[in-house]
Amino acid sequence: MSAENSRTGDSAAAGPAGLRFSVPLSATRRGARLARLLAAEQFAEWGVPPDPAQLIVAELAANAALHGRVPGRGFRLTLTLATPWTLRIELTDRRGERMPEPGRRSDEPPGESGHGLSLVEELATRWGVRVGPPPSKTVWAELDLARGTARLRGPRDGRTKG
């Protein structure tokens, strides 16, 4: 596993921005759990409040491992502070032909699963799906962080984790 942690720019008026963390993971329960743990560590390092970001990562990673699984292929977790106040969470899997379906239909009985994207929809400021490059798709969610809640820090010593 090779993690990428970089800083891509600064905004003088608003503070640091352009922090990015990306890592490939196995499309398994263990990979989904590792996505949650790595995201929590990254949020702490960047000074980003853990809630609801960690819950969104957990739901999207579980979906990537369960519904986006292709034997022998993993998924990728990417976290970006695109601006000082916007956190973007992306999970890319190899099942571009299998699009997520938010929520359950009203005629379906309630079950123990199938509520993840409804939760993401409720917690995220914005979310969506980007198709490609084939055979991939990326499910993303953005959170607008309250100004002053993030104590942004860059990568340690500007080095790449890995």
Short mmCIF file of C-alpha atoms in Angstrom, two decimals, residues 27-97:
data_model
loop_
_atom_site.label_atom_id
_atom_site.label_comp_id
_atom_site.label_asym_id
_atom_site.label_seq_id
_atom_site.Cartn_x
_atom_site.Cartn_y
_atom_site.Cartn_z
CA ALA A 27 -12.02 -4.03 -1.73
CA THR A 28 -12.70 -6.00 1.45
CA ARG A 29 -14.12 -5.34 4.92
CA ARG A 30 -10.54 -4.92 6.09
CA GLY A 31 -9.93 -2.32 3.35
CA ALA A 32 -13.08 -0.42 4.36
CA ARG A 33 -11.98 -0.46 8.00
CA LEU A 34 -8.52 0.74 7.04
CA ALA A 35 -10.08 3.57 5.01
CA ARG A 36 -11.93 4.72 8.14
CA LEU A 37 -8.79 4.53 10.29
CA LEU A 38 -6.57 6.32 7.78
CA ALA A 39 -9.17 9.04 7.26
CA ALA A 40 -9.47 9.57 11.02
CA GLU A 41 -5.70 9.92 11.28
CA GLN A 42 -5.62 12.34 8.35
CA PHE A 43 -8.46 14.46 9.74
CA ALA A 44 -6.61 14.69 13.07
CA GLU A 45 -3.37 15.67 11.31
CA TRP A 46 -5.16 18.37 9.31
CA GLY A 47 -7.17 19.55 12.31
CA VAL A 48 -10.47 18.76 10.59
CA PRO A 49 -13.38 17.93 12.92
CA PRO A 50 -14.02 14.17 12.75
CA ASP A 51 -17.82 14.36 12.57
CA PRO A 52 -19.56 13.86 10.19
CA ALA A 53 -16.55 13.29 7.87
CA GLN A 54 -15.58 9.95 9.43
CA LEU A 55 -19.12 8.63 9.09
CA ILE A 56 -19.24 9.61 5.41
CA VAL A 57 -15.91 7.85 4.77
CA ALA A 58 -17.22 4.75 6.59
CA GLU A 59 -20.38 4.59 4.47
CA LEU A 60 -18.65 5.24 1.13
CA ALA A 61 -15.82 2.79 1.90
CA ALA A 62 -18.30 0.07 2.93
CA ASN A 63 -20.20 0.63 -0.34
CA ALA A 64 -16.97 0.48 -2.38
CA ALA A 65 -15.96 -2.79 -0.72
CA LEU A 66 -19.42 -4.35 -0.98
CA HIS A 67 -20.88 -3.05 -4.25
CA GLY A 68 -17.79 -1.90 -6.15
CA ARG A 69 -15.75 -5.05 -5.66
CA VAL A 70 -14.05 -6.67 -8.63
CA PRO A 71 -11.90 -9.72 -7.83
CA GLY A 72 -8.25 -8.72 -7.73
CA ARG A 73 -9.02 -4.98 -7.84
CA GLY A 74 -9.25 -2.54 -4.97
CA PHE A 75 -10.64 0.92 -4.41
CA ARG A 76 -9.00 4.29 -3.77
CA LEU A 77 -9.70 6.71 -0.94
CA THR A 78 -8.88 10.35 -1.67
CA LEU A 79 -9.31 13.19 0.81
CA THR A 80 -8.81 16.79 -0.28
CA LEU A 81 -9.09 20.16 1.38
CA ALA A 82 -9.87 21.89 -1.89
CA THR A 83 -10.27 25.22 -0.10
CA PRO A 84 -9.62 25.92 3.55
CA TRP A 85 -13.27 25.32 4.34
CA THR A 86 -14.25 22.50 1.95
CA LEU A 87 -13.38 18.85 2.57
CA ARG A 88 -13.87 16.49 -0.37
CA ILE A 89 -14.08 12.74 0.20
CA GLU A 90 -13.78 10.43 -2.83
CA LEU A 91 -13.98 6.65 -3.16
CA THR A 92 -13.10 5.24 -6.57
CA ASP A 93 -13.91 1.63 -7.45
CA ARG A 94 -13.78 -0.50 -10.62
CA ARG A 95 -17.52 -1.02 -11.09
CA GLY A 96 -18.40 1.94 -13.29
CA GLU A 97 -21.37 0.08 -14.71
#
